[in-house]
CSV table of C-alpha atoms in Angstrom, one decimal:
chain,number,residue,atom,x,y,z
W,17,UNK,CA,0.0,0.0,0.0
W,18,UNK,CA,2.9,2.6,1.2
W,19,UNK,CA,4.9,1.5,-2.1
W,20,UNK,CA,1.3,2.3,-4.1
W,21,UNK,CA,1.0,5.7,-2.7
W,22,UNK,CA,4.6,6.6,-3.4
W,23,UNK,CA,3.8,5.8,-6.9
W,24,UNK,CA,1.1,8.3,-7.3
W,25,UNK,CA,3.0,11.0,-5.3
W,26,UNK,CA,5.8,10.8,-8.0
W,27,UNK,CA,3.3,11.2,-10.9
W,28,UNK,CA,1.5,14.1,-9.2
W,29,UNK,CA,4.6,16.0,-8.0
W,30,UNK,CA,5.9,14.8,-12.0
W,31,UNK,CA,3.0,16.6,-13.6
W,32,UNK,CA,2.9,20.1,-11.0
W,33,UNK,CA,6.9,20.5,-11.6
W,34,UNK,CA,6.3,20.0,-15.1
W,35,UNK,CA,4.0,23.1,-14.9
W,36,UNK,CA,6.8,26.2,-15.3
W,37,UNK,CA,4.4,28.6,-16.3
W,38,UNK,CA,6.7,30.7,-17.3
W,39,UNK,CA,8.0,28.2,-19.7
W,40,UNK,CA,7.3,29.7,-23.2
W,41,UNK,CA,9.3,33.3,-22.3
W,42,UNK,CA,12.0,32.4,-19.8
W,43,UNK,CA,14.5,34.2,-21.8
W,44,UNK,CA,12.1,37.1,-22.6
W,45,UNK,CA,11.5,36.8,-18.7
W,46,UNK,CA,15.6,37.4,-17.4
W,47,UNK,CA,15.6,40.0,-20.0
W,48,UNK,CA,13.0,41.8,-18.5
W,49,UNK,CA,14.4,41.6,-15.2
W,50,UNK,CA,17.6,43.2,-16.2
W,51,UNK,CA,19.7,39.8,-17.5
W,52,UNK,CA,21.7,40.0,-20.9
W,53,UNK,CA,21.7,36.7,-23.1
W,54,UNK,CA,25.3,36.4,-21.9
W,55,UNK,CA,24.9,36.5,-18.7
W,56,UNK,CA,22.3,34.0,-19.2
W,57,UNK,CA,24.8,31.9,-20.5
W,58,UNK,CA,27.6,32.2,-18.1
W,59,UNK,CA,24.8,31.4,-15.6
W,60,UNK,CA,24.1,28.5,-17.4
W,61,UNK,CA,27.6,27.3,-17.5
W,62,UNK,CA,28.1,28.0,-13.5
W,63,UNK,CA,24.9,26.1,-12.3
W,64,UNK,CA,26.1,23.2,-15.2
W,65,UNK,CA,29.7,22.8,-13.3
W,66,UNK,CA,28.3,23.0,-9.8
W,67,UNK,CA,26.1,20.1,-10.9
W,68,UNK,CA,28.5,18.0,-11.9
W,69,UNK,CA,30.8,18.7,-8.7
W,70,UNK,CA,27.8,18.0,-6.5
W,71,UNK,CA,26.6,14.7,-8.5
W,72,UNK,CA,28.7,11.8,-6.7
W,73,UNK,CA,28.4,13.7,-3.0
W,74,UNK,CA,24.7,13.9,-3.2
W,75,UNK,CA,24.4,10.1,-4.4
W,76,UNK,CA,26.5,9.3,-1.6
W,77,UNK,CA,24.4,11.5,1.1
W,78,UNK,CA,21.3,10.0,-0.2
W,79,UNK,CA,22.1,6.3,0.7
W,80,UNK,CA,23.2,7.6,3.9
W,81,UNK,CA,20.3,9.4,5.1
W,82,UNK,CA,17.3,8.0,3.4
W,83,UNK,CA,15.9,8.7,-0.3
W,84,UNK,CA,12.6,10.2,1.3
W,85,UNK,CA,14.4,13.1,3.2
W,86,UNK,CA,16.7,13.7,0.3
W,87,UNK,CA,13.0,13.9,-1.8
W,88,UNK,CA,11.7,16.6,0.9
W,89,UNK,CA,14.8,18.7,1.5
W,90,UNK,CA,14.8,18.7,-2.7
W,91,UNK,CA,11.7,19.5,-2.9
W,92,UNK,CA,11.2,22.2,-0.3
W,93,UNK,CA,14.8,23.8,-2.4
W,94,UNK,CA,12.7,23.3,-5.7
W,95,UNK,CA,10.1,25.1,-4.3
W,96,UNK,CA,12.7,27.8,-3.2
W,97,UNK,CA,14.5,28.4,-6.4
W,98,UNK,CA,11.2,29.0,-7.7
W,99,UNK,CA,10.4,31.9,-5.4
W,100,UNK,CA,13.9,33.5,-5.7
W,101,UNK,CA,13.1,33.2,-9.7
W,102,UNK,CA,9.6,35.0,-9.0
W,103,UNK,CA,11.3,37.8,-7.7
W,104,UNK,CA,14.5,38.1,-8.9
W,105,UNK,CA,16.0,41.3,-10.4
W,106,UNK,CA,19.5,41.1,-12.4
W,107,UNK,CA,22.5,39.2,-12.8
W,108,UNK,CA,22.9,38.5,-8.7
W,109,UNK,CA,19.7,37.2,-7.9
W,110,UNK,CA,19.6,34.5,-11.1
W,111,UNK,CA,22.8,33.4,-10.4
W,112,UNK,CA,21.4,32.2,-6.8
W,113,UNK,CA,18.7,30.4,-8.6
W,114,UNK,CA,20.3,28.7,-10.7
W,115,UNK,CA,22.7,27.9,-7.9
W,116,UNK,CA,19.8,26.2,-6.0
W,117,UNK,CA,18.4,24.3,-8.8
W,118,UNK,CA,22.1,22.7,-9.5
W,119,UNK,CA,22.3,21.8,-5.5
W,120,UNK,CA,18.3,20.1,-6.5
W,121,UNK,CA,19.2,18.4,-10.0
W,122,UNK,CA,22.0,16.8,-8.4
W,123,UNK,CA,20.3,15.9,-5.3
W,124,UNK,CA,17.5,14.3,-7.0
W,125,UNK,CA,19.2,12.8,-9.6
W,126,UNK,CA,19.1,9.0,-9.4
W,127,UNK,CA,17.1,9.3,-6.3
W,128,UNK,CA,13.1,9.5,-7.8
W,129,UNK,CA,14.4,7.0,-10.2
W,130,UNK,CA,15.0,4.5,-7.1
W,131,UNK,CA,12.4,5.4,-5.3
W,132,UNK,CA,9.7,4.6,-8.2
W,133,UNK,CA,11.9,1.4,-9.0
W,134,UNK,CA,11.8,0.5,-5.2
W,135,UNK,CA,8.3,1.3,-5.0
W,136,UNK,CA,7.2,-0.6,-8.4
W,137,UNK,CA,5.7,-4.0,-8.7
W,138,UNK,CA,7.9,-6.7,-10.3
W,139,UNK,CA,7.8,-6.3,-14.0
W,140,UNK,CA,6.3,-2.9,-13.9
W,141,UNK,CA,9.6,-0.5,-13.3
W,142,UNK,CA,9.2,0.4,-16.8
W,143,UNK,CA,5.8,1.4,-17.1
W,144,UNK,CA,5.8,3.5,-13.9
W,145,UNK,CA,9.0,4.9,-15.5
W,146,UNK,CA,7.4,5.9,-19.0
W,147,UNK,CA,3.9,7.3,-17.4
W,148,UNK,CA,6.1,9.5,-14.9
W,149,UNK,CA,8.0,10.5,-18.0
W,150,UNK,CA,4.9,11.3,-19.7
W,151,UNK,CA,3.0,13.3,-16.9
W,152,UNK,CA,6.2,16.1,-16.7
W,153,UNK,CA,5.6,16.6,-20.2
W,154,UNK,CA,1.6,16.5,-19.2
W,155,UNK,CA,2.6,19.6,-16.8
W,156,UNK,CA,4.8,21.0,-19.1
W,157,UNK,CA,2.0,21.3,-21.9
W,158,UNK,CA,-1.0,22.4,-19.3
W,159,UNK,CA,1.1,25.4,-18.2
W,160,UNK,CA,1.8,26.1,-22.1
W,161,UNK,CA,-2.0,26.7,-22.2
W,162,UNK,CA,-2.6,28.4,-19.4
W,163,UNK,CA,0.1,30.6,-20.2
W,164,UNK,CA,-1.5,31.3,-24.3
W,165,UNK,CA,-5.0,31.6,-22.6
W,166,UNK,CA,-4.7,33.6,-19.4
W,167,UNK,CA,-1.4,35.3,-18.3
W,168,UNK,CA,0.0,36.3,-21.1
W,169,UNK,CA,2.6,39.4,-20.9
W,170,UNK,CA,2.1,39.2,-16.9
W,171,UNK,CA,5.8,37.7,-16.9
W,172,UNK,CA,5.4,38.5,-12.8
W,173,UNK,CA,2.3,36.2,-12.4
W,174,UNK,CA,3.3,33.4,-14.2
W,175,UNK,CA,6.2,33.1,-12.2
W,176,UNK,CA,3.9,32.9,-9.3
W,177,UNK,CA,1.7,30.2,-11.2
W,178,UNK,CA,5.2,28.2,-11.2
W,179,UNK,CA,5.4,29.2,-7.3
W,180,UNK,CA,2.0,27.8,-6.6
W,181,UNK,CA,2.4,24.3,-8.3
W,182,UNK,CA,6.0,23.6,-7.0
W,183,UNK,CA,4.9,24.5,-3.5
W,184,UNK,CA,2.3,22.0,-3.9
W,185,UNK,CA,4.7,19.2,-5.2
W,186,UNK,CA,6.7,19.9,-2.2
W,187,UNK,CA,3.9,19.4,-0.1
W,188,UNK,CA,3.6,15.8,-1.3
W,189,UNK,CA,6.6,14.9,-1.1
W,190,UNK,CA,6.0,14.8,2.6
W,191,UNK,CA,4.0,12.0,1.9
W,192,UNK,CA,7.1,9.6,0.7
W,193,UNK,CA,7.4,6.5,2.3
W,194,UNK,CA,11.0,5.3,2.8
W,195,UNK,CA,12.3,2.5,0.1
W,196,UNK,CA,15.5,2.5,2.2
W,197,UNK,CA,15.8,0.6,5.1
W,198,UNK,CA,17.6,1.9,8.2
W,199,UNK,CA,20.2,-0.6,8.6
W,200,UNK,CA,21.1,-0.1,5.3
W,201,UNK,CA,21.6,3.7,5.3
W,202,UNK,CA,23.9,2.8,8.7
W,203,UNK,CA,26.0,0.6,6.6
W,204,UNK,CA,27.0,3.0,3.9
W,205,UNK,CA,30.9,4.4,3.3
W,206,UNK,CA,30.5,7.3,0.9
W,207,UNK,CA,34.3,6.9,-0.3
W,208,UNK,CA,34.9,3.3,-0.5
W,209,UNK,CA,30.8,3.1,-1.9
W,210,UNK,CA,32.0,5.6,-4.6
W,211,UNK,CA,35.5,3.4,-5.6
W,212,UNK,CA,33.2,0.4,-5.4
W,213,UNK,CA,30.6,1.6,-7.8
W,214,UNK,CA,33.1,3.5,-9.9
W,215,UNK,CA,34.8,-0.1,-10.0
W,216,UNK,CA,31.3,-1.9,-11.2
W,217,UNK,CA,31.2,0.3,-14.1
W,218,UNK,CA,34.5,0.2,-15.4
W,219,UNK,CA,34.4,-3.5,-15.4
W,220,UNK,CA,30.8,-4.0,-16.7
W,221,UNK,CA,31.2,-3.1,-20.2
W,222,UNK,CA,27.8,-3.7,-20.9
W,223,UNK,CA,26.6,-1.3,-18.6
W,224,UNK,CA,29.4,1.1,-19.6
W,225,UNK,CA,27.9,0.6,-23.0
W,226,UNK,CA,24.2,1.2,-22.2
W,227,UNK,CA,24.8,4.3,-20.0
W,228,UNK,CA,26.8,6.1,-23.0
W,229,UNK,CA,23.8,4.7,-25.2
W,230,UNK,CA,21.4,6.6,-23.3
W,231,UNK,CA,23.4,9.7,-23.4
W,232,UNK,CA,24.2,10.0,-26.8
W,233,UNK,CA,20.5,9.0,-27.3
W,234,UNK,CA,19.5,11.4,-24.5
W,235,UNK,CA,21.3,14.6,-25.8
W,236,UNK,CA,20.8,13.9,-29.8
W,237,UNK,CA,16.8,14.5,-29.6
W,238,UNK,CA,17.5,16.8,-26.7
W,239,UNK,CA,20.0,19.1,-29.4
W,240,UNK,CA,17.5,18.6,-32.0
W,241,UNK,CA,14.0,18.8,-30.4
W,242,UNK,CA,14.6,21.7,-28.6
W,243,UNK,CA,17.4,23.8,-30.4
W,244,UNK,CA,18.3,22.7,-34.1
W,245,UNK,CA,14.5,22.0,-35.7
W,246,UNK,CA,13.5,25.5,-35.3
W,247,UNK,CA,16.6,26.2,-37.6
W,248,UNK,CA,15.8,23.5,-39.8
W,249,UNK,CA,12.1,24.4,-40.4
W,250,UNK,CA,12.6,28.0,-40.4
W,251,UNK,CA,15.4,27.1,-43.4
W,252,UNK,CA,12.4,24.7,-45.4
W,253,UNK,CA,9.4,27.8,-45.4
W,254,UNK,CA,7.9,27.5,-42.2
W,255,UNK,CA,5.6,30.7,-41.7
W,256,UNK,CA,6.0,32.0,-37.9
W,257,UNK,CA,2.4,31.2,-36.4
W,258,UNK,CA,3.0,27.4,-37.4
W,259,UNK,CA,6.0,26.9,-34.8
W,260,UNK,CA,3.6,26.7,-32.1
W,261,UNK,CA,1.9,24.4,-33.6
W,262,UNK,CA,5.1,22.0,-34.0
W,263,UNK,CA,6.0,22.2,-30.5
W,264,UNK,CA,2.4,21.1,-29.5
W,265,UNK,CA,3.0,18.0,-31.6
W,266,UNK,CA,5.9,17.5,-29.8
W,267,UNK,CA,4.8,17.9,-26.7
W,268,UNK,CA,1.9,15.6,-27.8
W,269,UNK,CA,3.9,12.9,-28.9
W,270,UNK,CA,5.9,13.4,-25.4
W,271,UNK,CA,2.5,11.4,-23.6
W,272,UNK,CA,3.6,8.1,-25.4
W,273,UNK,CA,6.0,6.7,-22.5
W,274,UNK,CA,3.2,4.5,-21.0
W,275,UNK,CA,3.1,2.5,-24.0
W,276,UNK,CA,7.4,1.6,-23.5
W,277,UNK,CA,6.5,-1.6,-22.0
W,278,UNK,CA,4.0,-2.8,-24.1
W,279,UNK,CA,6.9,-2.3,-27.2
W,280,UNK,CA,9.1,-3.9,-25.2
W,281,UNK,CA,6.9,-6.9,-24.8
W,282,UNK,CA,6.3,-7.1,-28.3
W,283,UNK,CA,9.8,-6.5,-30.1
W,284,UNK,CA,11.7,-7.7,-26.9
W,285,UNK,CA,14.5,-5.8,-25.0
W,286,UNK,CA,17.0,-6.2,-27.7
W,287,UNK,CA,15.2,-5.2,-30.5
W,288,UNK,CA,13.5,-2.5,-29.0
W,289,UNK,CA,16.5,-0.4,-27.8
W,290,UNK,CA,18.3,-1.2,-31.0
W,291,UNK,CA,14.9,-0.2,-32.8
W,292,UNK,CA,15.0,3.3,-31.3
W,293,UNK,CA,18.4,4.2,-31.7
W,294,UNK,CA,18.5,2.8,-35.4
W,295,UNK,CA,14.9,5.0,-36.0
W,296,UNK,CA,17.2,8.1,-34.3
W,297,UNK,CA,20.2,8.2,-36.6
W,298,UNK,CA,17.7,7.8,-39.3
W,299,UNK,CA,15.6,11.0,-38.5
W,300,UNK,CA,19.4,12.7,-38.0
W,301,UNK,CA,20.7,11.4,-41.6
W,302,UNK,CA,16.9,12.4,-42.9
W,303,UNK,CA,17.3,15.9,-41.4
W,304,UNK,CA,20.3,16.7,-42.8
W,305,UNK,CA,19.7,15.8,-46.2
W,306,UNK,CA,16.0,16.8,-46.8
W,307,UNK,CA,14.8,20.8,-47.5
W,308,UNK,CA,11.3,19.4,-47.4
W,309,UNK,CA,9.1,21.0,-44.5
W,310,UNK,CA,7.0,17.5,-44.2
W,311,UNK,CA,9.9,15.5,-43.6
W,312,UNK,CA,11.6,17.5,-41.3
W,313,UNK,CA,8.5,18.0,-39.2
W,314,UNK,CA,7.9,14.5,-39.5
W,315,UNK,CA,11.9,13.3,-38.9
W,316,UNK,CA,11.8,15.3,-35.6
W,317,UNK,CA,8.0,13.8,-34.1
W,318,UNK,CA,9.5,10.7,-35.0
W,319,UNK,CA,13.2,11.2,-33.0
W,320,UNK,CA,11.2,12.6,-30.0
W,321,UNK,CA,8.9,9.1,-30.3
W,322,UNK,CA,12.2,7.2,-30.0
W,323,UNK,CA,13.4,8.8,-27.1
W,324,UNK,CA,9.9,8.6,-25.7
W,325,UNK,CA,9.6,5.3,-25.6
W,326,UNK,CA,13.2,4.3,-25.0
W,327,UNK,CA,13.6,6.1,-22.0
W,328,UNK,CA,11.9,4.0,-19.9
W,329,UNK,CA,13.6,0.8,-21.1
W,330,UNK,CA,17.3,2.4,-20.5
W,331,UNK,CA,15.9,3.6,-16.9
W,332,UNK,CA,14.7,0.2,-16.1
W,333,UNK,CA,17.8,-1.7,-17.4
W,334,UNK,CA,20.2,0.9,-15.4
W,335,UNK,CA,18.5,-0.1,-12.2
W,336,UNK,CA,18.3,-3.7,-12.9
W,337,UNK,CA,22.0,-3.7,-13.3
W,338,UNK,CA,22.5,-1.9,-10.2
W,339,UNK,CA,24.7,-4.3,-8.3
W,340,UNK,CA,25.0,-3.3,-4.7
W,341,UNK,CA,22.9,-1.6,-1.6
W,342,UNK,CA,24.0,2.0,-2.8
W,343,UNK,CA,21.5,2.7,-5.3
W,344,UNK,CA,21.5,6.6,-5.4
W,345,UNK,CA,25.8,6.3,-5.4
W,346,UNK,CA,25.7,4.1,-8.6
W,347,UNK,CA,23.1,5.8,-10.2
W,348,UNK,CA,25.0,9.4,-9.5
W,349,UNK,CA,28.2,7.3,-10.8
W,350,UNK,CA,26.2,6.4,-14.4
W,351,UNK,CA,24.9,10.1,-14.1
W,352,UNK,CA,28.2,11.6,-14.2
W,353,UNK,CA,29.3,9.4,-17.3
W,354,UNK,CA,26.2,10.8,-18.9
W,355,UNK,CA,26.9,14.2,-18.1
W,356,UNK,CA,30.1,14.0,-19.4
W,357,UNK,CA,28.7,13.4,-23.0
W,358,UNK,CA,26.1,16.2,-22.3
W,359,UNK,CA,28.9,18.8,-21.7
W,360,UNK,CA,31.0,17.9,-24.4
W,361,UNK,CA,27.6,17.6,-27.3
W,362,UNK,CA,26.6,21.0,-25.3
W,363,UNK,CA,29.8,22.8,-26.5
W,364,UNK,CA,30.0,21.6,-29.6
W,365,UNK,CA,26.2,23.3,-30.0
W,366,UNK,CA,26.6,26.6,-28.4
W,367,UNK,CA,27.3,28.8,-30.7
W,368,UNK,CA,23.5,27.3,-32.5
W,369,UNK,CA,22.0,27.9,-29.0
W,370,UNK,CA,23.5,31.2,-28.1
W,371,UNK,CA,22.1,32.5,-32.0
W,372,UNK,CA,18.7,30.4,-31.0
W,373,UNK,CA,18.1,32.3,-27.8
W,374,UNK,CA,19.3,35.7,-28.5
W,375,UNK,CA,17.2,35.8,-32.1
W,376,UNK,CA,13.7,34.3,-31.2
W,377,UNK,CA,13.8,34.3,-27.4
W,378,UNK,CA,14.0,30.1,-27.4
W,379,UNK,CA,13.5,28.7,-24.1
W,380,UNK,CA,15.0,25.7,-22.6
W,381,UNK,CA,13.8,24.0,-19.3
W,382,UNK,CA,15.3,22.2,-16.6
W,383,UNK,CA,13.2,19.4,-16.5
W,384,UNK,CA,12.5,16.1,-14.6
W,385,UNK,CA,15.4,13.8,-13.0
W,386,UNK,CA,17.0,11.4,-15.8
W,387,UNK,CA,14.3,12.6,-17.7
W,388,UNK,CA,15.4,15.8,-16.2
W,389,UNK,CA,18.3,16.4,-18.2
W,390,UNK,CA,17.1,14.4,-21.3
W,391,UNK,CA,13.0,15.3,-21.8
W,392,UNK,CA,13.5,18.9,-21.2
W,393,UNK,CA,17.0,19.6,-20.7
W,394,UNK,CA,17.9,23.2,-20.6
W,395,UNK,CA,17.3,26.1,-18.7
W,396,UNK,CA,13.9,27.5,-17.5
């Protein structure tokens, strides 16, 4: 029953921190409030190194005292990052956000991914994983309309919408049953945890293999899907009014991760995760070779379907290769790995994102734990 109700609090709190109302003019918004595009960036590029410094401690704090309070005190800092974005005013008072939500990405990272394995029935990690996936981008899409229909250029109040909804997901986490027994937590080293996890990957090329899967996977639709296919259908004739409609697709196409395991069933393990990345570097090849507005649209619906669906699977195979007690330290080692492709693929397309931004106010947003990185990436 406890494992049940931890369930549902991770899709609720999924779907009210996928609602940044402020989503569709975060850059528009910091401009407004006195940031410059390159300070923007440079804020960016602090809160992206203090994320990866704080990965491997907060894994290891996380085994030690309990995924539940690492979910609350997370939560409660969301929640705070949120308010210090409401009002914020210049270069100073971003920074700090952005600050906080490093110190909350790293925290929860690899921690709601346990706690909904932990939590899950046997057999049923990876559709827990794909409908959690699929309610962020539920949240994300409701504030998208709520935003078009009702705040408009109130840039103030929909950062008090975005208050609102991650004040209530903090409130549930309170609700969090512990996964993690006592006697566990007791038993963890945080240095020889970290060498002995750090250990299991090097010699596990398999695992090695699937975590760098994932990541290139991971940061290929995130480049494209949120940065590059603007360019692209701008460059085939797209008319302004229809890039909203684009994104809805997206966005749309976003809800298919509780159908991961029922693909999985079908094609098998295997063939599934082969299937996906196979279908991605033909949308990639199909992009770079067409001027045709149709098969670009369509080439970039069908790379956000593969990562859709394939999420889930790599989540679920990560955890079921997780070898020891220290769930949160392995994950956070895997993590790292991961975001080690993300920073180098995120250099390499700066320069498109800096033009994105600066020319058509693009925003990015920070998203939802693995997912967190990969199904929104970014920066709201």
């Amino acid at each position: 029953m406890r494992a049940r109700r931890n369930i549902y609090l991770m899709y609720a709190i999924a779907l009210l921190q996928g609602m940044v109302f402020y989503g569709p003019i975060a850059t528009l918004y910091r401009e407004a409030a006195g940031v410059t595009i390159f300070q923007i960036t440079l804020i960016e590029s602090i809160s992206m190194a203090l994320g990866l410094m704080l990965e491997l401690p907060w894994g290891a704090a996380a085994d030690r005292i309990g995924y539940r309070r690492t979910m609350i005190f997370c939560c409660m800092l969301y929640l705070a990052s949120k308010v210090v974005f409401w009002r914020a005013e210049g270069f100073g008072m971003f920074l700090i956000e952005r600050v906080l939500l490093a110190v909350v990405c790293a925290g929860l990272s690899g921690v709601e991914e346990a706690v909904l394995y932990l939590s899950a029935d046997e057999g049923q990690s990876q559709r827990c994983f794909g409908v959690w996936n699929s309610l962020g981008q539920a949240g994300l899409m409701a504030a998208a309309v709520v935003y078009a229909l009702f705040v408009g250029d109130n840039y103030r109040l929909a950062g008090l919408l975005t208050v609102v909804s991650y004040g209530a997901a903090a409130v549930l986490s309170l609700g969090i049953a512990e996964v993690r027994p006592a006697e566990k937590r007791t038993a963890t080293h945080p240095v020889r945890d970290f060498g002995s996890a750090l250990r299991g990957l090097l010699r596990t090329p398999g695992l090695m293999l699937l975590v760098l899967s994932m990541a290139l996977l991971a940061e290929t639709h995130q480049t494209i899907t949120v940065f590059l296919a603007q360019k692209q259908y701008e460059v085939c004739g797209m008319a302004g009014a229809a890039f909203g409609g684009a994104y809805l697709l997206l966005t749309l196409v976003g809800l298919a991760g509780g159908l991961s395991q029922r693909c999985t069933r079908r094609l098998g393990e295997v063939r599934f995760a082969a299937l996906c990345c196979l279908t991605a570097a033909v949308c990639c090849v199909t992009l770079a070779l067409t001027r045709s507005l149709i098969l670009s649209i369509a080439a970039v619906v069908v790379l956000r379907l593969s990562w859709t669906l394939g999420a889930p699977l790599y989540a679920r195979l990560e955890n079921e290769r997780v070898a020891g007690e220290n769930r949160a330290t392995e994950l956070s080692v895997n993590a790292l790995l991961r975001d080690g492709v993300a920073v180098l693929t995120n250099s390499a397309c700066a320069p498109w994102r800096c033009w994105r931004s600066s020319s058509a106010g693009l925003s990015t947003d920070d998203g939802r734990g693995f997912v967190r990185s990969a199904l929104h990436g970014g920066m709201i």
